[in-house]
Amino acid sequence: MPYTDAESALLEHPDGAIATAIKALNPPVLIHLGDFKKGRLSCTDELYKNNYQQIAHLNPHKTVYTPGDNDWTDCDRFNMSMRYDELERLNTLRQIFFYQDQFELTKNIPGFIRQEDLIENALWKIGSVIFATLHIPGTNNGRKEILRSDNQVALNAADYRDQSNAKWLQQLFAAAESLQAIVIVFHADMFDFDHDKPACSAENRTECDGYRMLRELIKTKALQFKKPVLVIHGDTLAYCLNQPYTEIPNLWRLNAPGDIKYVDASQILFDPENQAMPFTVTGLLDRKPAPAVCNDSFFDLSILLPFLK
């Protein structure tokens, strides 16, 4: 989010309802899962800078952002008034959010580091929990609908991101051996995909599951880790907290709020003593727990009216 003007108002400092709730909570870290604009909005430099500033003011110097597909891979779509080369937009996005980073998004997060190979990937700790972001956008992990960039260059970039993400996951789990839990954060819903397709490879770069390799790596590492692992993502309409694989009972998945179906931010707490439910997720506006069932159906936005007035 924001996908609409009303959602943008909720995030606007100092009076937006979600901005106010975040300020009152004062969390050690706020995570934005990407998609800071609706897909049809043109990806102009002005929009990037304005939305970067909005995100920066939500939780100053303690905010981590990971890119979504609306933020760059979709910038070449035909339904936009101004279309861009998606790789050029990714470079601009990196400059504003990561290289220049005028408002120093992550300045006050102790021990915060970025991956040398892929600057948008990050790692940090809060107490006994270690966190990492991975750059995993929608559009089959950046492998489909390449409309303005050179196709081979874009697929090479996707291969590079996959390799860098895999290395970052390996580093994350190695660093977590003495800790109590892991949280992995990215944009795309890799659980809501065509699992019948093979993993992408040098021989098959497009007619493939762009998430299979990373999904299988997370599953393998979580099973070996044995302690709680939480995967947080956005991208799809469902808002839910569940265990996606019965054979990996220590792996949890949060499809986070913040889209046009459920407009909110959530507080996440970890309780190492509660093995059955180590992670609790509560909406900041409605103070309700995240549902256990992932429901993709659309519903009436009138539920938001009390917060939009």
mmCIF file of C-alpha atoms in Angstrom:
data_model
loop_
_atom_site.group_PDB
_atom_site.id
_atom_site.type_symbol
_atom_site.label_atom_id
_atom_site.label_comp_id
_atom_site.label_asym_id
_atom_site.label_seq_id
_atom_site.Cartn_x
_atom_site.Cartn_y
_atom_site.Cartn_z
ATOM 1 C CA MET A 1 0.000 0.000 0.000
ATOM 2 C CA PRO A 2 -1.015 2.673 -0.729
ATOM 3 C CA TYR A 3 -3.087 1.645 -3.751
ATOM 4 C CA THR A 4 -5.627 4.475 -3.396
ATOM 5 C CA ASP A 5 -5.753 8.087 -2.256
ATOM 6 C CA ALA A 6 -7.698 6.977 0.827
ATOM 7 C CA GLU A 7 -4.973 4.504 1.744
ATOM 8 C CA SER A 8 -2.330 7.144 1.170
ATOM 9 C CA ALA A 9 -4.143 9.425 3.616
ATOM 10 C CA LEU A 10 -4.008 6.664 6.248
ATOM 11 C CA LEU A 11 -0.219 6.564 5.906
ATOM 12 C CA GLU A 12 0.378 10.303 5.762
ATOM 13 C CA HIS A 13 2.274 11.856 8.655
ATOM 14 C CA PRO A 14 1.181 13.178 11.151
ATOM 15 C CA ASP A 15 -2.596 12.570 11.116
ATOM 16 C CA GLY A 16 -3.190 9.397 9.090
ATOM 17 C CA ALA A 17 -4.764 6.631 11.172
ATOM 18 C CA ILE A 18 -2.120 4.012 10.359
ATOM 19 C CA ALA A 19 0.719 6.552 10.677
ATOM 20 C CA THR A 20 -0.636 7.565 14.095
ATOM 21 C CA ALA A 21 -0.968 3.936 15.201
ATOM 22 C CA ILE A 22 2.606 3.155 14.174
ATOM 23 C CA LYS A 23 3.887 6.211 16.023
ATOM 24 C CA ALA A 24 1.996 5.180 19.174
ATOM 25 C CA LEU A 25 3.420 1.655 18.963
ATOM 26 C CA ASN A 26 6.976 2.855 18.220
ATOM 27 C CA PRO A 27 8.138 -0.562 16.986
ATOM 28 C CA PRO A 28 11.846 -1.460 16.912
ATOM 29 C CA VAL A 29 11.457 -2.085 13.158
ATOM 30 C CA LEU A 30 8.704 -1.380 10.631
ATOM 31 C CA ILE A 31 8.734 -3.469 7.444
ATOM 32 C CA HIS A 32 7.160 -2.362 4.147
ATOM 33 C CA LEU A 33 6.667 -5.323 1.808
ATOM 34 C CA GLY A 34 6.679 -3.407 -1.466
ATOM 35 C CA ASP A 35 3.927 -2.133 -3.782
ATOM 36 C CA PHE A 36 3.878 1.483 -2.607
ATOM 37 C CA LYS A 37 1.618 2.326 -5.580
ATOM 38 C CA LYS A 38 -1.218 0.793 -7.568
ATOM 39 C CA GLY A 39 -0.186 -0.951 -10.746
ATOM 40 C CA ARG A 40 -1.712 1.549 -13.192
ATOM 41 C CA LEU A 41 0.160 4.592 -11.825
ATOM 42 C CA SER A 42 3.135 5.594 -13.938
ATOM 43 C CA CYS A 43 6.474 5.045 -12.224
ATOM 44 C CA THR A 44 7.709 8.639 -12.300
ATOM 45 C CA ASP A 45 10.684 9.931 -10.340
ATOM 46 C CA GLU A 46 8.314 12.275 -8.483
ATOM 47 C CA LEU A 47 6.058 9.406 -7.365
ATOM 48 C CA TYR A 48 9.083 7.396 -6.218
ATOM 49 C CA LYS A 49 10.439 10.294 -4.162
ATOM 50 C CA ASN A 50 7.058 11.178 -2.638
ATOM 51 C CA ASN A 51 6.295 7.609 -1.601
ATOM 52 C CA TYR A 52 9.813 7.059 -0.298
ATOM 53 C CA GLN A 53 9.341 10.132 1.900
ATOM 54 C CA GLN A 54 5.961 8.865 3.111
ATOM 55 C CA ILE A 55 7.445 5.492 4.084
ATOM 56 C CA ALA A 56 10.417 7.182 5.773
ATOM 57 C CA HIS A 57 8.163 9.292 8.011
ATOM 58 C CA LEU A 58 6.138 6.326 9.311
ATOM 59 C CA ASN A 59 8.849 5.069 11.684
ATOM 60 C CA PRO A 60 11.909 7.306 11.221
ATOM 61 C CA HIS A 61 15.271 5.534 10.902
ATOM 62 C CA LYS A 62 13.733 2.166 11.816
ATOM 63 C CA THR A 63 12.064 1.094 8.578
ATOM 64 C CA VAL A 64 13.029 -1.672 6.146
ATOM 65 C CA TYR A 65 11.595 -1.705 2.611
ATOM 66 C CA THR A 66 11.755 -4.537 0.080
ATOM 67 C CA PRO A 67 10.588 -3.894 -3.527
ATOM 68 C CA GLY A 68 7.320 -5.133 -5.012
ATOM 69 C CA ASP A 69 6.387 -5.724 -8.651
ATOM 70 C CA ASN A 70 4.233 -2.567 -8.839
ATOM 71 C CA ASP A 71 7.367 -0.619 -7.918
ATOM 72 C CA TRP A 72 9.403 -1.674 -10.961
ATOM 73 C CA THR A 73 8.599 -4.863 -12.943
ATOM 74 C CA ASP A 74 5.132 -3.526 -13.870
ATOM 75 C CA CYS A 75 6.316 -0.077 -14.964
ATOM 76 C CA ASP A 76 6.218 -1.102 -18.646
ATOM 77 C CA ARG A 77 2.517 -2.015 -18.727
ATOM 78 C CA PHE A 78 0.248 -0.895 -21.583
ATOM 79 C CA ASN A 79 -2.380 0.596 -19.238
ATOM 80 C CA MET A 80 -0.029 3.342 -18.003
ATOM 81 C CA SER A 81 -0.004 6.895 -19.307
ATOM 82 C CA MET A 82 3.804 6.813 -19.270
ATOM 83 C CA ARG A 83 5.643 3.505 -19.711
ATOM 84 C CA TYR A 84 9.221 2.779 -18.656
ATOM 85 C CA ASP A 85 11.955 0.211 -19.111
ATOM 86 C CA GLU A 86 11.558 -1.876 -15.945
ATOM 87 C CA LEU A 87 15.308 -2.351 -15.381
ATOM 88 C CA GLU A 88 15.880 1.383 -15.679
ATOM 89 C CA ARG A 89 13.167 1.909 -13.071
ATOM 90 C CA LEU A 90 14.773 -0.675 -10.790
ATOM 91 C CA ASN A 91 18.009 1.282 -10.969
ATOM 92 C CA THR A 92 16.153 4.509 -10.081
ATOM 93 C CA LEU A 93 14.369 2.737 -7.222
ATOM 94 C CA ARG A 94 17.688 1.528 -5.845
ATOM 95 C CA GLN A 95 19.170 4.986 -6.032
ATOM 96 C CA ILE A 96 16.313 6.605 -4.098
ATOM 97 C CA PHE A 97 15.667 3.914 -1.467
ATOM 98 C CA PHE A 98 19.083 2.338 -0.949
ATOM 99 C CA TYR A 99 22.083 4.217 -2.348
ATOM 100 C CA GLN A 100 21.077 7.837 -1.694
ATOM 101 C CA ASP A 101 18.518 7.083 1.072
ATOM 102 C CA GLN A 102 18.108 10.739 2.033
ATOM 103 C CA PHE A 103 16.070 9.994 5.179
ATOM 104 C CA GLU A 104 18.288 7.088 6.320
ATOM 105 C CA LEU A 105 15.530 4.513 6.621
ATOM 106 C CA THR A 106 17.510 1.985 8.682
ATOM 107 C CA LYS A 107 19.919 4.246 10.585
ATOM 108 C CA ASN A 108 18.746 3.252 14.082
ATOM 109 C CA ILE A 109 18.441 -0.519 13.569
ATOM 110 C CA PRO A 110 21.369 -2.032 15.532
ATOM 111 C CA GLY A 111 23.604 -4.444 13.629
ATOM 112 C CA PHE A 112 21.803 -3.830 10.344
ATOM 113 C CA ILE A 113 23.726 -5.000 7.258
ATOM 114 C CA ARG A 114 23.039 -5.239 3.534
ATOM 115 C CA GLN A 115 24.110 -7.882 1.052
ATOM 116 C CA GLU A 116 27.071 -6.788 -1.012
ATOM 117 C CA ASP A 117 25.729 -8.609 -4.083
ATOM 118 C CA LEU A 118 22.201 -7.172 -3.846
ATOM 119 C CA ILE A 119 21.826 -3.952 -1.861
ATOM 120 C CA GLU A 120 18.096 -4.288 -1.271
ATOM 121 C CA ASN A 121 18.645 -7.511 0.704
ATOM 122 C CA ALA A 122 19.126 -6.864 4.421
ATOM 123 C CA LEU A 123 19.789 -8.695 7.686
ATOM 124 C CA TRP A 124 19.348 -7.651 11.338
ATOM 125 C CA LYS A 125 18.488 -9.027 14.781
ATOM 126 C CA ILE A 126 15.965 -8.139 17.464
ATOM 127 C CA GLY A 127 16.751 -10.010 20.662
ATOM 128 C CA SER A 128 16.825 -13.719 19.893
ATOM 129 C CA VAL A 129 15.218 -13.355 16.454
ATOM 130 C CA ILE A 130 17.129 -12.813 13.202
ATOM 131 C CA PHE A 131 15.493 -11.165 10.181
ATOM 132 C CA ALA A 132 16.323 -11.020 6.483
ATOM 133 C CA THR A 133 14.745 -9.445 3.425
ATOM 134 C CA LEU A 134 14.962 -10.991 -0.034
ATOM 135 C CA HIS A 135 14.216 -9.191 -3.282
ATOM 136 C CA ILE A 136 11.489 -11.426 -4.740
ATOM 137 C CA PRO A 137 8.893 -9.521 -6.812
ATOM 138 C CA GLY A 138 5.738 -10.783 -8.470
ATOM 139 C CA THR A 139 5.375 -11.407 -12.223
ATOM 140 C CA ASN A 140 6.956 -14.839 -11.750
ATOM 141 C CA ASN A 141 9.914 -13.315 -9.934
ATOM 142 C CA GLY A 142 10.475 -10.826 -12.762
ATOM 143 C CA ARG A 143 10.441 -13.489 -15.483
ATOM 144 C CA LYS A 144 7.263 -12.628 -17.375
ATOM 145 C CA GLU A 145 5.758 -9.580 -19.111
ATOM 146 C CA ILE A 146 9.135 -8.056 -19.959
ATOM 147 C CA LEU A 147 7.808 -5.462 -22.388
ATOM 148 C CA ARG A 148 10.449 -2.736 -22.692
ATOM 149 C CA SER A 149 13.706 -4.099 -21.333
ATOM 150 C CA ASP A 150 15.978 -6.359 -23.352
ATOM 151 C CA ASN A 151 14.558 -9.816 -22.634
ATOM 152 C CA GLN A 152 17.891 -11.566 -22.132
ATOM 153 C CA VAL A 153 19.257 -8.796 -19.923
ATOM 154 C CA ALA A 154 16.116 -8.928 -17.745
ATOM 155 C CA LEU A 155 16.305 -12.720 -17.433
ATOM 156 C CA ASN A 156 20.004 -12.480 -16.573
ATOM 157 C CA ALA A 157 19.057 -10.013 -13.833
ATOM 158 C CA ALA A 158 16.432 -12.470 -12.549
ATOM 159 C CA ASP A 159 19.027 -15.249 -12.485
ATOM 160 C CA TYR A 160 21.395 -12.979 -10.562
ATOM 161 C CA ARG A 161 18.714 -12.107 -7.998
ATOM 162 C CA ASP A 162 17.940 -15.798 -7.518
ATOM 163 C CA GLN A 163 21.599 -16.616 -6.926
ATOM 164 C CA SER A 164 22.028 -13.682 -4.531
ATOM 165 C CA ASN A 165 18.833 -14.560 -2.647
ATOM 166 C CA ALA A 166 19.974 -18.170 -2.253
ATOM 167 C CA LYS A 167 23.352 -17.028 -0.880
ATOM 168 C CA TRP A 168 21.587 -14.645 1.542
ATOM 169 C CA LEU A 169 19.334 -17.448 2.782
ATOM 170 C CA GLN A 170 22.351 -19.646 3.397
ATOM 171 C CA GLN A 171 24.024 -16.835 5.343
ATOM 172 C CA LEU A 172 20.834 -16.183 7.315
ATOM 173 C CA PHE A 173 20.425 -19.763 8.511
ATOM 174 C CA ALA A 174 24.128 -20.056 9.330
ATOM 175 C CA ALA A 175 23.900 -16.918 11.481
ATOM 176 C CA ALA A 176 20.764 -18.214 13.234
ATOM 177 C CA GLU A 177 22.220 -21.373 14.769
ATOM 178 C CA SER A 178 22.398 -19.944 18.303
ATOM 179 C CA LEU A 179 19.158 -17.923 18.034
ATOM 180 C CA GLN A 180 15.543 -18.841 18.732
ATOM 181 C CA ALA A 181 13.703 -17.855 15.547
ATOM 182 C CA ILE A 182 14.054 -16.639 11.963
ATOM 183 C CA VAL A 183 11.894 -14.184 10.021
ATOM 184 C CA ILE A 184 12.202 -14.042 6.211
ATOM 185 C CA VAL A 185 10.593 -11.116 4.387
ATOM 186 C CA PHE A 186 9.881 -10.577 0.681
ATOM 187 C CA HIS A 187 7.118 -9.279 -1.579
ATOM 188 C CA ALA A 188 5.825 -12.094 -3.799
ATOM 189 C CA ASP A 189 3.371 -14.781 -2.743
ATOM 190 C CA MET A 190 5.452 -17.816 -3.671
ATOM 191 C CA PHE A 191 2.824 -20.079 -2.074
ATOM 192 C CA ASP A 192 0.057 -19.068 -4.502
ATOM 193 C CA PHE A 193 1.615 -20.226 -7.752
ATOM 194 C CA ASP A 194 1.564 -22.925 -10.429
ATOM 195 C CA HIS A 195 3.447 -25.643 -8.591
ATOM 196 C CA ASP A 196 3.172 -28.003 -11.562
ATOM 197 C CA LYS A 197 5.841 -26.102 -13.443
ATOM 198 C CA PRO A 198 9.542 -26.936 -13.025
ATOM 199 C CA ALA A 199 12.059 -24.657 -11.383
ATOM 200 C CA CYS A 200 13.608 -22.109 -13.716
ATOM 201 C CA SER A 201 16.941 -23.122 -15.205
ATOM 202 C CA ALA A 202 19.445 -22.107 -17.872
ATOM 203 C CA GLU A 203 17.449 -24.180 -20.354
ATOM 204 C CA ASN A 204 14.014 -22.944 -19.235
ATOM 205 C CA ARG A 205 13.938 -19.339 -18.060
ATOM 206 C CA THR A 206 10.300 -18.367 -18.562
ATOM 207 C CA GLU A 207 7.952 -21.403 -18.739
ATOM 208 C CA CYS A 208 8.847 -22.268 -15.177
ATOM 209 C CA ASP A 209 8.017 -21.611 -11.530
ATOM 210 C CA GLY A 210 10.168 -18.580 -10.708
ATOM 211 C CA TYR A 211 9.803 -19.253 -6.980
ATOM 212 C CA ARG A 212 10.334 -23.013 -6.769
ATOM 213 C CA MET A 213 14.093 -22.943 -6.113
ATOM 214 C CA LEU A 214 13.832 -20.422 -3.263
ATOM 215 C CA ARG A 215 10.659 -21.991 -1.870
ATOM 216 C CA GLU A 216 12.321 -25.423 -1.699
ATOM 217 C CA LEU A 217 15.451 -23.929 -0.131
ATOM 218 C CA ILE A 218 13.387 -22.237 2.598
ATOM 219 C CA LYS A 219 11.518 -25.486 3.268
ATOM 220 C CA THR A 220 14.735 -27.525 3.490
ATOM 221 C CA LYS A 221 16.498 -25.026 5.740
ATOM 222 C CA ALA A 222 13.471 -24.586 8.009
ATOM 223 C CA LEU A 223 13.167 -28.351 8.460
ATOM 224 C CA GLN A 224 16.851 -28.555 9.408
ATOM 225 C CA PHE A 225 16.623 -25.517 11.728
ATOM 226 C CA LYS A 226 13.769 -27.082 13.745
ATOM 227 C CA LYS A 227 13.066 -23.821 15.611
ATOM 228 C CA PRO A 228 10.329 -21.341 14.550
ATOM 229 C CA VAL A 229 10.620 -19.761 11.098
ATOM 230 C CA LEU A 230 8.192 -17.070 9.915
ATOM 231 C CA VAL A 231 7.916 -16.107 6.237
ATOM 232 C CA ILE A 232 6.215 -12.740 5.621
ATOM 233 C CA HIS A 233 5.039 -11.700 2.150
ATOM 234 C CA GLY A 234 2.461 -9.544 0.386
ATOM 235 C CA ASP A 235 1.347 -9.585 -3.270
ATOM 236 C CA THR A 236 -2.022 -11.417 -2.986
ATOM 237 C CA LEU A 237 -5.333 -10.386 -1.432
ATOM 238 C CA ALA A 238 -5.496 -12.948 1.353
ATOM 239 C CA TYR A 239 -4.555 -11.835 4.886
ATOM 240 C CA CYS A 240 -3.702 -14.827 7.038
ATOM 241 C CA LEU A 241 -1.237 -16.507 9.378
ATOM 242 C CA ASN A 242 -0.877 -20.246 8.947
ATOM 243 C CA GLN A 243 1.448 -23.227 8.568
ATOM 244 C CA PRO A 244 1.657 -23.974 4.830
ATOM 245 C CA TYR A 245 3.213 -27.446 5.150
ATOM 246 C CA THR A 246 2.070 -30.055 7.644
ATOM 247 C CA GLU A 247 5.416 -31.826 7.309
ATOM 248 C CA ILE A 248 7.249 -28.657 8.475
ATOM 249 C CA PRO A 249 5.400 -27.673 11.661
ATOM 250 C CA ASN A 250 7.968 -25.032 12.636
ATOM 251 C CA LEU A 251 7.378 -23.026 9.423
ATOM 252 C CA TRP A 252 4.779 -20.251 9.555
ATOM 253 C CA ARG A 253 3.586 -17.966 6.791
ATOM 254 C CA LEU A 254 2.028 -14.502 7.142
ATOM 255 C CA ASN A 255 0.308 -13.054 4.087
ATOM 256 C CA ALA A 256 0.480 -9.520 5.415
ATOM 257 C CA PRO A 257 -2.154 -6.762 5.425
ATOM 258 C CA GLY A 258 -1.833 -3.571 3.436
ATOM 259 C CA ASP A 259 -3.673 -4.267 0.181
ATOM 260 C CA ILE A 260 -7.088 -3.073 -0.980
ATOM 261 C CA LYS A 261 -8.813 -6.014 0.721
ATOM 262 C CA TYR A 262 -7.485 -5.482 4.242
ATOM 263 C CA VAL A 263 -6.037 -2.018 4.813
ATOM 264 C CA ASP A 264 -4.005 -2.038 7.999
ATOM 265 C CA ALA A 265 -0.573 -2.640 9.456
ATOM 266 C CA SER A 266 0.111 -5.493 11.872
ATOM 267 C CA GLN A 267 2.114 -5.910 15.026
ATOM 268 C CA ILE A 268 4.052 -9.185 15.186
ATOM 269 C CA LEU A 269 5.204 -10.628 18.507
ATOM 270 C CA PHE A 270 7.362 -13.688 19.159
ATOM 271 C CA ASP A 271 6.950 -15.873 22.241
ATOM 272 C CA PRO A 272 9.685 -18.542 22.501
ATOM 273 C CA GLU A 273 7.748 -20.357 25.218
ATOM 274 C CA ASN A 274 4.682 -20.916 23.061
ATOM 275 C CA GLN A 275 5.636 -23.770 20.759
ATOM 276 C CA ALA A 276 2.113 -24.196 19.383
ATOM 277 C CA MET A 277 1.755 -20.512 18.395
ATOM 278 C CA PRO A 278 5.137 -18.761 18.629
ATOM 279 C CA PHE A 279 4.084 -15.809 16.446
ATOM 280 C CA THR A 280 1.048 -13.620 17.114
ATOM 281 C CA VAL A 281 -0.148 -11.056 14.578
ATOM 282 C CA THR A 282 -2.557 -8.257 15.501
ATOM 283 C CA GLY A 283 -3.962 -5.443 13.348
ATOM 284 C CA LEU A 284 -3.077 -1.954 14.555
ATOM 285 C CA LEU A 285 -6.459 -0.458 13.632
ATOM 286 C CA ASP A 286 -8.887 -3.268 14.411
ATOM 287 C CA ARG A 287 -6.810 -4.998 17.145
ATOM 288 C CA LYS A 288 -7.915 -8.377 15.815
ATOM 289 C CA PRO A 289 -5.678 -11.409 15.288
ATOM 290 C CA ALA A 290 -4.761 -12.412 11.768
ATOM 291 C CA PRO A 291 -7.153 -15.082 10.427
ATOM 292 C CA ALA A 292 -5.841 -18.626 10.023
ATOM 293 C CA VAL A 293 -7.667 -19.188 6.714
ATOM 294 C CA CYS A 294 -6.344 -17.510 3.558
ATOM 295 C CA ASN A 295 -9.403 -16.111 1.779
ATOM 296 C CA ASP A 296 -8.703 -14.548 -1.616
ATOM 297 C CA SER A 297 -12.278 -13.402 -2.242
ATOM 298 C CA PHE A 298 -12.929 -9.674 -2.418
ATOM 299 C CA PHE A 299 -15.214 -7.942 0.074
ATOM 300 C CA ASP A 300 -16.920 -4.619 0.751
ATOM 301 C CA LEU A 301 -14.479 -1.891 1.777
ATOM 302 C CA SER A 302 -17.150 -0.284 3.959
ATOM 303 C CA ILE A 303 -15.400 -1.930 6.902
ATOM 304 C CA LEU A 304 -12.790 0.814 6.536
ATOM 305 C CA LEU A 305 -15.160 3.762 6.749
ATOM 306 C CA PRO A 306 -14.549 4.465 10.459
ATOM 307 C CA PHE A 307 -10.836 4.902 9.719
ATOM 308 C CA LEU A 308 -11.276 6.973 6.554
ATOM 309 C CA LYS A 309 -13.378 9.747 8.112
#
